[in-house]
Amino acid sequence: MNIFPQSNVLQQLPKQFFASLVQNVQAVIAEGHDVINLGQGNPDQPTPAHIVRAMQQAVAKPMYHKYSPFRGYSFFKEAVATFYKREYGVTVDPEKEVAILFGGKAGLVEMPLCLLNSGDVVLVPDPGYPDYWSGVVLARARMEMMPLRAENSFLPAYDELPKDVVREAKLMFLNYPNNPTGATATESFFQETVSFAEKHHIAVVHDFAYGAIGFDGKKPVSFLQVEGAKDVGIEIYTFSKTYNMAGWRIGFAVGNESMIEAIHVLQDHLYVSMFGAIQEAAAVALLESQQCVAELVATYEARRNTFIHALRDIGWDVQAPAGSFFAWLPVPNGYTSETFADLLLKQAHVAVAPGIGFGEHGEGYVRTGLLTSEDRLKEAAWRIGQLQLF
Ligand SMILES: Cc1ncc(COP(=O)(O)O)c(C=O)c1O
C-alpha cells in the first residue's frame, strides 16, 4: 500500500490532548473499575420530544429530499431572527446577518479561513476551548494568547496585552459563559470589547455555546446586546447545549454583515447547506416553548449546587460556576493538573480534564462536567474525599 503523507498544514494541527485522556479512562474501565467520567463535555440528556417529533415529520417531506438552498432555508434564518429578538431584544436581518452552521465548532474553525491571511494574528483566550486553535492553524495564522485569570474574573485584560500584538491582531475569540472556567461576562466587559475592537479594527467572534446556561436567575448576556457589537463582530450559537442536540450538528452565526457574507462564501464552496429536515426541527426548537430549556438549566443548577457543596464538605475550597455546565477546580499544592487528574482517575476512579489541555493558563486547575446525576456527583466527591487531600 502506498503511504500518502498528510499536507504540511494537517501535520501542524494541534494534537488532540483529550484523546489520550479518553484512552486512560478506557484502560481503567477495562480493569473492571466503575469510573465516574467528569472529563467530557457531552450533554447527557436527550433532545426534547417535541423537537424529535418535528424532525420525524420533516424527514418525510419530499421537498427536503432535494438539495437545500445553499445558504439555508429562509424559514430557519427568520426563526433565528425571532429568537434573538425574543431572547435578547436584538434585531438581525435574517438574510444578511445570519449564517447556518454545521455546529458551532465548524463555524469557529471556519472563521480564521474566512478572514485571515498567512501570518495574521488572532487573539485567543487561555485557557480556552481548543478548537479555536485548529482554525488558526488551517489559515496559517498566528495565535496570541489572552490570559484569563481568576483575579480578573476570567475575563481578558485588554490593557495588559502587548502593544505590538494588539496592533497586528485581526481576529479575536471570546466565549462566555466560559468553557472551561464557568465564568460569565458582564455587559460592561462587552462594551469594553466593542471599544477595543473598534479602536484596533479587530473582528470579534463571541462563542455563545453556553448562552442558555446561567445560574442564580442570571441570564447570560449576548455580545450583540451591546451597542455597536454588530459593527465589530458576530456571535456563534449552537443547538448542542441549549436543546441537547449535540449529535444533530447545527448552529448559526449572527451579527456583522461582512463576516456573515464571508462564512456564506466559504460554505458555498464546502457544502450544499444542511438537510432541510434538521433546519425545520431546529426552527421548532427556537420558536416553540422554551420550558425544556428552563428545566435543563434547573437540572444543571441543582447538580452544580450538590457537587460544589459536596466538594466543600470534603474540605476542597472551590468556586461555584456562574454558567456553562463545567466546574473549574483548583489543584491542591504539590500536583500539576495532569498529575492530579491521573491520581483522581487511578485512585478515586473519577475522570477530570487537566487544565493544561486548555492552555498554559489552565495549569493549576481541573475541569469537571456537571453531566451526570446528582448521586454520581456526590459519589465522585465522596471518593475524592477518601484520598484525604484537603
Ligand atoms: C466553548 C465551546 N464552543 C463551541 C462548542 C461546539 O459545539 P458544537 O460544535 O456542538 O456546536 C463547544 C462544544 O463543546 C464548546 O465547549
Short mmCIF file of C-alpha atoms in Angstrom, two decimals, residues 175-388:
data_model
loop_
_atom_site.label_atom_id
_atom_site.label_comp_id
_atom_site.label_asym_id
_atom_site.label_seq_id
_atom_site.Cartn_x
_atom_site.Cartn_y
_atom_site.Cartn_z
CA ASN A 175 -16.51 32.67 25.00
CA TYR A 176 -18.95 33.44 27.85
CA PRO A 177 -20.37 31.55 29.69
CA ASN A 178 -16.89 30.17 29.51
CA ASN A 179 -15.53 26.73 28.82
CA PRO A 180 -13.55 25.71 30.88
CA THR A 181 -13.86 28.22 33.75
CA GLY A 182 -17.66 28.55 34.05
CA ALA A 183 -17.26 32.35 34.24
CA THR A 184 -19.84 34.68 32.71
CA ALA A 185 -19.32 38.10 31.12
CA THR A 186 -20.85 41.41 32.08
CA GLU A 187 -22.39 43.94 29.73
CA SER A 188 -19.63 46.41 30.66
CA PHE A 189 -16.96 43.89 29.64
CA PHE A 190 -18.66 43.52 26.25
CA GLN A 191 -18.85 47.33 25.94
CA GLU A 192 -15.12 47.48 26.61
CA THR A 193 -14.64 44.75 24.00
CA VAL A 194 -16.55 46.75 21.37
CA SER A 195 -14.43 49.86 22.02
CA PHE A 196 -11.20 47.85 21.96
CA ALA A 197 -12.17 46.04 18.75
CA GLU A 198 -13.36 49.26 17.10
CA LYS A 199 -10.15 51.09 18.00
CA HIS A 200 -7.84 48.35 16.72
CA HIS A 201 -10.03 47.11 13.87
CA ILE A 202 -10.32 43.58 15.25
CA ALA A 203 -13.14 41.23 14.22
CA VAL A 204 -14.73 39.64 17.29
CA VAL A 205 -16.15 36.12 17.34
CA HIS A 206 -18.12 35.54 20.50
CA ASP A 207 -18.74 31.86 21.08
CA PHE A 208 -22.10 31.72 22.88
CA ALA A 209 -22.25 27.92 23.07
CA TYR A 210 -23.43 28.05 26.70
CA GLY A 211 -25.63 31.10 26.15
CA ALA A 212 -28.67 29.43 27.72
CA ILE A 213 -26.90 28.17 30.81
CA GLY A 214 -26.70 30.83 33.50
CA PHE A 215 -27.33 30.18 37.20
CA ASP A 216 -28.85 32.02 40.16
CA GLY A 217 -31.51 33.59 37.96
CA LYS A 218 -28.97 35.43 35.80
CA LYS A 219 -29.43 35.08 32.07
CA PRO A 220 -26.07 35.23 30.26
CA VAL A 221 -25.54 38.42 28.24
CA SER A 222 -25.38 38.20 24.46
CA PHE A 223 -22.48 40.08 22.90
CA LEU A 224 -24.97 41.54 20.40
CA GLN A 225 -26.95 43.19 23.20
CA VAL A 226 -24.21 45.77 23.48
CA GLU A 227 -24.41 48.84 21.27
CA GLY A 228 -22.03 48.69 18.33
CA ALA A 229 -21.37 44.93 18.67
CA LYS A 230 -22.62 44.21 15.14
CA ASP A 231 -20.11 46.71 13.79
CA VAL A 232 -17.23 44.63 15.09
CA GLY A 233 -18.33 41.03 15.39
CA ILE A 234 -20.55 38.02 15.34
CA GLU A 235 -21.92 35.60 17.87
CA ILE A 236 -21.88 31.86 17.31
CA TYR A 237 -24.79 29.90 18.77
CA THR A 238 -25.31 26.16 18.86
CA PHE A 239 -28.28 23.85 19.45
CA SER A 240 -25.92 21.31 21.09
CA LYS A 241 -26.21 22.57 24.64
CA THR A 242 -29.44 24.62 24.78
CA TYR A 243 -31.54 21.83 23.27
CA ASN A 244 -29.34 18.74 23.86
CA MET A 245 -28.80 18.40 20.10
CA ALA A 246 -25.04 17.82 20.08
CA GLY A 247 -25.36 14.91 17.65
CA TRP A 248 -27.51 16.86 15.17
CA ARG A 249 -24.70 19.23 14.19
CA ILE A 250 -26.50 22.52 13.78
CA GLY A 251 -25.75 26.06 14.90
CA PHE A 252 -25.67 29.53 13.45
CA ALA A 253 -23.68 32.75 13.35
CA VAL A 254 -25.37 36.15 13.78
CA GLY A 255 -24.07 39.68 13.51
CA ASN A 256 -21.66 41.64 11.34
CA GLU A 257 -22.81 41.51 7.72
CA SER A 258 -19.33 41.27 6.17
CA MET A 259 -18.33 38.40 8.45
CA ILE A 260 -21.59 36.56 7.73
CA GLU A 261 -21.06 37.05 3.98
CA ALA A 262 -17.54 35.59 4.32
CA ILE A 263 -18.98 32.50 6.03
CA HIS A 264 -21.53 32.18 3.23
CA VAL A 265 -18.85 32.42 0.55
CA LEU A 266 -16.71 29.72 2.18
CA GLN A 267 -19.71 27.45 2.79
CA ASP A 268 -20.95 27.91 -0.80
CA HIS A 269 -17.78 26.05 -1.74
CA LEU A 270 -17.68 23.48 1.04
CA TYR A 271 -21.30 22.32 1.28
CA VAL A 272 -24.74 22.40 -0.25
CA SER A 273 -26.21 23.56 3.04
CA MET A 274 -27.82 21.33 5.60
CA PHE A 275 -30.55 18.68 5.40
CA GLY A 276 -33.78 20.69 5.39
CA ALA A 277 -35.48 18.47 7.96
CA ILE A 278 -32.83 19.38 10.52
CA GLN A 279 -33.38 23.05 9.73
CA GLU A 280 -37.13 22.62 10.25
CA ALA A 281 -36.71 20.83 13.60
CA ALA A 282 -34.17 23.44 14.71
CA ALA A 283 -36.63 26.23 13.82
CA VAL A 284 -39.22 24.47 16.01
CA ALA A 285 -36.67 24.41 18.84
CA LEU A 286 -36.17 28.18 18.56
CA LEU A 287 -39.81 29.15 18.11
CA GLU A 288 -41.80 26.88 20.40
CA SER A 289 -41.96 26.73 24.21
CA GLN A 290 -38.63 27.23 25.98
CA GLN A 291 -39.84 25.28 29.02
CA CYS A 292 -37.39 22.48 28.16
CA VAL A 293 -34.52 24.97 28.37
CA ALA A 294 -35.66 26.27 31.78
CA GLU A 295 -35.85 22.66 33.03
CA LEU A 296 -32.39 21.86 31.68
CA VAL A 297 -30.84 24.89 33.36
CA ALA A 298 -32.59 23.96 36.64
CA THR A 299 -31.13 20.44 36.35
CA TYR A 300 -27.59 21.77 35.85
CA GLU A 301 -28.02 24.28 38.66
CA ALA A 302 -29.18 21.58 41.09
CA ARG A 303 -26.20 19.43 40.07
CA ARG A 304 -23.86 22.36 40.50
CA ASN A 305 -25.18 23.07 43.98
CA THR A 306 -24.95 19.44 45.05
CA PHE A 307 -21.45 18.98 43.65
CA ILE A 308 -19.98 22.22 44.97
CA HIS A 309 -21.43 21.59 48.45
CA ALA A 310 -20.11 18.04 48.45
CA LEU A 311 -16.64 19.25 47.43
CA ARG A 312 -16.64 21.93 50.11
CA ASP A 313 -17.71 19.28 52.63
CA ILE A 314 -14.54 17.31 51.93
CA GLY A 315 -12.52 20.48 52.51
CA TRP A 316 -11.88 21.48 48.89
CA ASP A 317 -12.05 25.26 48.54
CA VAL A 318 -13.88 25.63 45.22
CA GLN A 319 -15.87 28.39 43.50
CA ALA A 320 -19.29 27.71 42.05
CA PRO A 321 -19.52 28.37 38.29
CA ALA A 322 -21.90 31.17 37.24
CA GLY A 323 -22.77 29.45 33.96
CA SER A 324 -21.96 26.64 31.49
CA PHE A 325 -22.06 23.04 32.68
CA PHE A 326 -18.50 22.93 33.96
CA ALA A 327 -16.83 23.50 37.32
CA TRP A 328 -13.22 24.71 37.31
CA LEU A 329 -11.48 23.40 40.37
CA PRO A 330 -8.08 24.41 41.77
CA VAL A 331 -5.49 21.66 42.08
CA PRO A 332 -4.05 21.11 45.58
CA ASN A 333 -0.42 22.02 46.29
CA GLY A 334 2.17 19.57 45.11
CA TYR A 335 0.33 18.50 41.95
CA THR A 336 0.13 19.65 38.37
CA SER A 337 -3.22 19.47 36.61
CA GLU A 338 -2.06 16.29 34.90
CA THR A 339 -0.62 14.51 37.94
CA PHE A 340 -3.74 15.42 39.92
CA ALA A 341 -6.09 14.20 37.16
CA ASP A 342 -4.07 11.00 36.99
CA LEU A 343 -4.32 10.50 40.76
CA LEU A 344 -8.09 11.01 40.72
CA LEU A 345 -8.51 8.58 37.86
CA LYS A 346 -6.28 5.84 39.27
CA GLN A 347 -7.19 6.11 42.94
CA ALA A 348 -10.72 7.54 43.05
CA HIS A 349 -11.82 6.33 39.61
CA VAL A 350 -13.04 9.83 38.84
CA ALA A 351 -12.03 11.26 35.45
CA VAL A 352 -11.47 15.01 35.16
CA ALA A 353 -9.88 17.11 32.41
CA PRO A 354 -6.46 18.59 33.30
CA GLY A 355 -6.47 22.36 32.87
CA ILE A 356 -3.24 22.37 30.90
CA GLY A 357 -5.17 20.87 27.97
CA PHE A 358 -6.94 24.24 27.61
CA GLY A 359 -3.71 26.28 27.50
CA GLU A 360 -0.81 27.33 29.68
CA HIS A 361 -3.02 29.40 32.00
CA GLY A 362 -5.20 26.37 32.60
CA GLU A 363 -2.41 24.89 34.69
CA GLY A 364 -3.36 24.62 38.36
CA TYR A 365 -6.97 23.61 37.61
CA VAL A 366 -9.02 20.64 36.50
CA ARG A 367 -12.33 20.86 34.68
CA THR A 368 -15.30 18.73 35.69
CA GLY A 369 -18.58 18.43 33.81
CA LEU A 370 -21.98 18.50 35.52
CA LEU A 371 -23.19 15.92 33.05
CA THR A 372 -24.18 13.10 35.35
CA SER A 373 -26.77 12.66 38.12
CA GLU A 374 -26.54 14.38 41.49
CA ASP A 375 -25.97 10.95 43.11
CA ARG A 376 -22.98 10.27 40.89
CA LEU A 377 -21.58 13.75 41.53
CA LYS A 378 -21.93 13.20 45.29
CA GLU A 379 -20.29 9.82 44.92
CA ALA A 380 -17.41 11.43 42.97
CA ALA A 381 -16.87 13.98 45.76
CA TRP A 382 -17.01 11.22 48.39
CA ARG A 383 -14.42 9.14 46.54
CA ILE A 384 -12.11 12.16 46.22
CA GLY A 385 -12.63 12.86 49.93
CA GLN A 386 -11.38 9.35 50.75
CA LEU A 387 -7.97 10.36 49.39
CA GLN A 388 -7.66 12.88 52.26
#
